[in-house]
XYZ file of C-alpha atoms in Angstrom:
339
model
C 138.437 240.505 119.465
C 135.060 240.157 121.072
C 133.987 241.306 124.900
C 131.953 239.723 127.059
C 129.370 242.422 126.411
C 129.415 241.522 122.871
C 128.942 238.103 123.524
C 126.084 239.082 125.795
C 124.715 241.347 123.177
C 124.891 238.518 120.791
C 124.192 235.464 122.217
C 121.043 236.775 124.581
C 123.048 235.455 127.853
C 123.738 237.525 130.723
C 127.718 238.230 131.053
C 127.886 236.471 134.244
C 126.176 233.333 132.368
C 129.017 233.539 129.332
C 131.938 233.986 132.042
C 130.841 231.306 134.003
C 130.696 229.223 131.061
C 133.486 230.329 129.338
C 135.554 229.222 132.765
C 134.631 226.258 132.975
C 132.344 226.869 136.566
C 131.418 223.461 138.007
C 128.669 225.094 139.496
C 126.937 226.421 136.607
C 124.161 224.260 135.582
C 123.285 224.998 131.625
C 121.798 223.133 129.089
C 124.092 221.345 126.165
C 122.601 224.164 123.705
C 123.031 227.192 126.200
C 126.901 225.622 126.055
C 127.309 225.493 122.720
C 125.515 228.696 121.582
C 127.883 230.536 123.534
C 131.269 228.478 122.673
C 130.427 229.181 118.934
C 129.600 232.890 119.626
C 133.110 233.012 121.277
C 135.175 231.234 118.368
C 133.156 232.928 115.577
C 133.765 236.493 117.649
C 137.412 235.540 118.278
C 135.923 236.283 122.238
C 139.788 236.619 124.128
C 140.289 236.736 127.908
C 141.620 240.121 129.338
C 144.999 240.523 130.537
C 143.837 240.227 134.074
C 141.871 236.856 133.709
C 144.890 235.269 132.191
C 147.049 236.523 134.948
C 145.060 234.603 137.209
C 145.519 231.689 134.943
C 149.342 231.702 134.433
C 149.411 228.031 133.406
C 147.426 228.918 130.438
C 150.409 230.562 128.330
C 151.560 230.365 126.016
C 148.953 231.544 123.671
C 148.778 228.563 121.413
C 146.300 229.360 117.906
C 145.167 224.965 117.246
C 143.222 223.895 114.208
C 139.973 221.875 114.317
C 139.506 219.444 111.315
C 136.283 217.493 111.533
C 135.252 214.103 109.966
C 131.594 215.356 110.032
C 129.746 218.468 108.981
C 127.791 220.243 111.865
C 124.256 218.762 110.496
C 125.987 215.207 110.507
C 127.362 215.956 114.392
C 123.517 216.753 115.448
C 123.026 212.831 113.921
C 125.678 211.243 115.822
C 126.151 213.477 119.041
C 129.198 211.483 120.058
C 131.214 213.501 117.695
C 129.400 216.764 118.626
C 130.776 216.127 121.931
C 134.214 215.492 121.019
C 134.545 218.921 119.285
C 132.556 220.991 122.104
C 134.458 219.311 125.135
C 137.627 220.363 122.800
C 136.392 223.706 122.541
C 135.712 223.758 126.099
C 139.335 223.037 127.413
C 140.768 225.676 124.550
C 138.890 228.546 126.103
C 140.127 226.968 129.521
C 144.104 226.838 128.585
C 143.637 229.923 127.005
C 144.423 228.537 123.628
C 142.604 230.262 120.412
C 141.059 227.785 117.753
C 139.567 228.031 114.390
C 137.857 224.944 112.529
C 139.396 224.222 108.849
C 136.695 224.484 106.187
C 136.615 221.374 103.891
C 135.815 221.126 100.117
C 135.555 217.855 98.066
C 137.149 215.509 101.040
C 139.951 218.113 101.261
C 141.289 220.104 104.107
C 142.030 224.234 103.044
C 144.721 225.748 104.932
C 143.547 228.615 107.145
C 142.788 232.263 105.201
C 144.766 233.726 107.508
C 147.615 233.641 110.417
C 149.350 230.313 111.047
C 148.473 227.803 113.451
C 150.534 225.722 115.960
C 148.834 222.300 115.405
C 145.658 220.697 114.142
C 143.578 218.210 115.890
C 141.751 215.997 113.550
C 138.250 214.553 115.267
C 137.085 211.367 113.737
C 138.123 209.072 111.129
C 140.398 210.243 107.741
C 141.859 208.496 104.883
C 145.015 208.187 103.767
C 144.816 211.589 101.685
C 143.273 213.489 103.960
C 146.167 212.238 106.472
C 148.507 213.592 103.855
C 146.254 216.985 103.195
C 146.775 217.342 107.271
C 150.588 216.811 106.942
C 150.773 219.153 104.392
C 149.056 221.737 106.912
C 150.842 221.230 110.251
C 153.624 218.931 110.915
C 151.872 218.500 114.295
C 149.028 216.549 114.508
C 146.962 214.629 116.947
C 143.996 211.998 115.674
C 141.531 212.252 117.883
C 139.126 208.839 117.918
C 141.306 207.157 115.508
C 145.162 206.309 114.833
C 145.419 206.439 110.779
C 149.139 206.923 110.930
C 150.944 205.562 114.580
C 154.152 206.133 112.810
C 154.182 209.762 111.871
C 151.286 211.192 114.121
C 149.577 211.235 117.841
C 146.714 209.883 118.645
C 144.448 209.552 121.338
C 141.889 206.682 121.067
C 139.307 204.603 123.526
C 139.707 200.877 124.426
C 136.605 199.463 122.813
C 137.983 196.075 123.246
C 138.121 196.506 127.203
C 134.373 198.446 126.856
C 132.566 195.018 125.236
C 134.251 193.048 127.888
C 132.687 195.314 131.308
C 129.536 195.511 129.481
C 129.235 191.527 128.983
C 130.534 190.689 132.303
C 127.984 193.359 134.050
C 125.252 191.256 132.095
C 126.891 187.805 133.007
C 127.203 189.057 136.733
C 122.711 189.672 136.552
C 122.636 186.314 135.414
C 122.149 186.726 131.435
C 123.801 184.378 129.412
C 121.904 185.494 126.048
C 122.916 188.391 125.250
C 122.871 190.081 121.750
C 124.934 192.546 120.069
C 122.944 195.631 117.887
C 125.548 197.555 115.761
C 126.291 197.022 111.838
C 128.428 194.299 110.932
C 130.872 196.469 108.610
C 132.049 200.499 109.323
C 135.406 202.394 108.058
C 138.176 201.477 109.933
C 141.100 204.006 110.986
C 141.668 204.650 107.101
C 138.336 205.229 106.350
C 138.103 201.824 104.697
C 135.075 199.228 104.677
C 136.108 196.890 107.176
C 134.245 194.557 110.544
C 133.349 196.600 112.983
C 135.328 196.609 116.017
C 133.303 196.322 118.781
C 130.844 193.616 117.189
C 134.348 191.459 116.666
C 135.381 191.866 120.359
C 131.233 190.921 121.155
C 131.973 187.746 119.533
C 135.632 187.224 120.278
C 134.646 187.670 124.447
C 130.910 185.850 124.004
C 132.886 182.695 122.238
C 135.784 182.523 124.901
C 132.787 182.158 126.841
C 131.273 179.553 125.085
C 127.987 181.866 124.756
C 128.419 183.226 121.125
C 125.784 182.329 118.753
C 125.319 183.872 115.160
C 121.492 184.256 115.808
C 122.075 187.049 118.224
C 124.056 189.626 116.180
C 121.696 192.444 114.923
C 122.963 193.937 111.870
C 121.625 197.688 111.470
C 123.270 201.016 110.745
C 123.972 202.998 113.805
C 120.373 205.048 113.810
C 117.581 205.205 115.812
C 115.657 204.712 113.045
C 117.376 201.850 111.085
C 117.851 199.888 114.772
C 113.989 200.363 115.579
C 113.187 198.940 112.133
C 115.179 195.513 112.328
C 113.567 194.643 115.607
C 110.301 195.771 115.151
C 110.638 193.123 112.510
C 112.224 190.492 114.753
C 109.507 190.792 117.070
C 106.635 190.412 114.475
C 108.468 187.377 113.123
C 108.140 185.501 116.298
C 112.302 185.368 116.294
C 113.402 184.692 120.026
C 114.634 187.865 121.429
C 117.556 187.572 123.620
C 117.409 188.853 127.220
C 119.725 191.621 127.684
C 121.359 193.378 124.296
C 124.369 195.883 123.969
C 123.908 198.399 121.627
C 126.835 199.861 119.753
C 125.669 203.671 120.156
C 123.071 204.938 122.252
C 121.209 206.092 119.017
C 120.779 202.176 118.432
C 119.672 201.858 121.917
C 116.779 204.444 122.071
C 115.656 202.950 118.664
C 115.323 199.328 120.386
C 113.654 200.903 123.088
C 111.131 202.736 120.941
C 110.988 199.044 119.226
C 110.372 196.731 122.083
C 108.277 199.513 124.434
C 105.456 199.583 121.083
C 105.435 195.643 121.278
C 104.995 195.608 124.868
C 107.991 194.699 126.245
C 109.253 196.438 129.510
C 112.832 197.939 129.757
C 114.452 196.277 132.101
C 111.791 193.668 133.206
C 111.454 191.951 129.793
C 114.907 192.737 128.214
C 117.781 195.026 129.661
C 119.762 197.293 127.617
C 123.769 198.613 127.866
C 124.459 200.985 125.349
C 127.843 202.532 124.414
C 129.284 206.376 124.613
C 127.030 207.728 127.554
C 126.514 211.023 126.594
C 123.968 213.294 127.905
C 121.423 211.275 126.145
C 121.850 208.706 127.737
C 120.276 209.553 130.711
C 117.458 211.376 128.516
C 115.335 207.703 127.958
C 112.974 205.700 129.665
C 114.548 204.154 131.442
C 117.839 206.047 131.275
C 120.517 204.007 130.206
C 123.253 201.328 131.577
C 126.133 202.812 129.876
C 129.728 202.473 128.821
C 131.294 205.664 129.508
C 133.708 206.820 126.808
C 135.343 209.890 128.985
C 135.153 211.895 125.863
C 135.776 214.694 127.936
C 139.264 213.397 129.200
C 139.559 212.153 125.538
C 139.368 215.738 124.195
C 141.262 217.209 127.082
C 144.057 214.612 126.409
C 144.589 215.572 122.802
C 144.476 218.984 123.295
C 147.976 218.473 125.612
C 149.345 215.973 123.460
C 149.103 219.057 121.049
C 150.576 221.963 123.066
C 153.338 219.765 124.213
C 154.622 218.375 120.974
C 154.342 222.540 120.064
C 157.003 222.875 123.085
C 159.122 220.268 122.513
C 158.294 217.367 119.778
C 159.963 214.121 120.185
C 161.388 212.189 118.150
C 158.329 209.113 118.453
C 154.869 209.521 118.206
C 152.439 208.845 121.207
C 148.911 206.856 120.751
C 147.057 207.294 124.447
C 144.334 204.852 124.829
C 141.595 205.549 126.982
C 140.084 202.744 129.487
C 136.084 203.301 129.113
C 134.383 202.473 132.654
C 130.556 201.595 133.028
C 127.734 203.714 134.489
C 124.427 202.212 136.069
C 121.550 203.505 135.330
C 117.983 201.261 135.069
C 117.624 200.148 131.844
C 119.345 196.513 133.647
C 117.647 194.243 135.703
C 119.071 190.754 136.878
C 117.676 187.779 135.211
């Protein structure tokens, strides 16, 4: 087991900067990177509080050891940070229950039991099929989906209300007077199986935009949920001459800085031309130009939520499974103007 001086010697940061961090101090300002440099230095150290901080934190017993099994590699989080911030707020509230935590290593699509010890429960980030939902089972008997609800029969689950998301974002536009309002996000991603199927929140955009009588066909964007893919498509909607529409939802905020790249090269001001919601608000969403109108996915409480659900059913399981859904609420930023 690691020391904070080893964790100092290894990370760089001071031990006052790694405690602070470690405990979760509200008034410690560090970047995402500081945070996650020293959370990984901790779990690959096996870093473990002293007997006297965990006396001052007697609700953190009993020492639970909780399995991390993740949909996406670590160079596939860095593409899609909403995942990388699942796992690191996870990590987070581990260190702060005093719970230890290992990640299970994957080969071929299948889940490896841990080299060594035993573990009290795995959370499983992201979306899994139905053999990796068996691979789990054969793991741990306790298991919590986290972003996804393969198996509401047999396992916990803590998901978000997209459904509820689509509808604040579309009435915050409706409310600034935009009744044209598009939708960027593919029209086809896995479902909870891991399974080719509509995506979810482009079928509430059109469910909510038709009881409105404001749906039209024309104003779906299908593109993969990248920067990249979401800059290309409307670049080439705007050469085309195709009629833009005045405010657009993005299903990611990856898709949203892509359209921003897209219509700021054309000319077109963010929010005076067009306005932009995007959905997850993570950090980066406040990293653009403007920073972004966003649907805030709690991912924090999301993580912190599973975690529990986890520890309890460790305690004392019962005899049905639990699927917590989280409401999303929206956060105002500038990339919205009123029509």
């Amino acid at each position: 087991m690691a020391t904070l001086k080893e964790l100092s010697e290894y990370t760089g940061f001071s031990i006052t900067t790694i405690s602070r961090v470690l405990n979760n101090d509200p008034t410690m300002k560090v970047t995402d990177a500081t945070r996650a440099a020293i959370l990984e230095a901790a779990g690959k150290l096996q870093y473990k509080a002293s007997p006297r901080a965990r006396r001052a934190h007697p609700e953190r017993q009993p020492i639970l050891h909780l399995a991390i099994a993740e949909m996406l590699s670590p160079t596939e989080q860095l593409g899609d940070p909403y995942y990388l911030y699942l796992n690191k707020y996870a990590e987070q509230y581990c260190y702060n229950r005093g719970y230890h935590f290992s990640h299970l290593s994957k080969r071929s699509e299948v889940f490896c039991f841990p080299t060594s010890g035993s573990i009290d429960g795995i959370l499983a980030i992201g979306i899994f099929s139905e053999a990796q939902v068996a691979n789990l089972a054969e793991i741990s008997d306790n298991i919590v989906f986290l972003d996804s609800a393969p198996d509401e029969l047999h396992h916990n689950s803590v998901v978000l209300n997209f459904e509820l998301g689509i509808e604040q974002a579309i009435d915050y536009l409706l409310a600034r007077g935009h009744t044209r309002i598009g939708f960027l996000g593919p029209n086809y991603k896995l479902d909870q199986k891991k399974r080719p199927a509509p995506e979810a929140r482009q079928q509430h955009f059109i469910r909510y935009m038709t009881e409105k009588g404001l749906f039209s066909p024309g104003l779906l964007f299908d593109t993969r949920m990248t920067a990249e893919s979401a800059r290309g498509l409307l670049c080439a909607c705007i050469q085309s001459g195709s009629r833009l529409p005045t405010a657009l939802l993005a299903a990611n905020e990856e898709m949203a800085i892509g359209a921003i790249s897209a219509f700021q090269e054309h000319g077109l001001r963010i929010p005076q031309d067009i306005s932009i919601i995007s959905f997850n608000d993570t950090p980066l969403s406040t990293l653009t130009d403007p920073p972004l109108t966003s649907i805030n996915t709690h991912l924090d409480t999301m993580s912190a939520v599973a975690v529990d659900l986890l520890a309890d059913w460790h305690s004392a399981p019962r005899p049905v499974p639990m699927k917590v859904v989280i409401p999303p609420s929206l956060t105002e930023r500038g990339s919205v103007a009123a029509l």
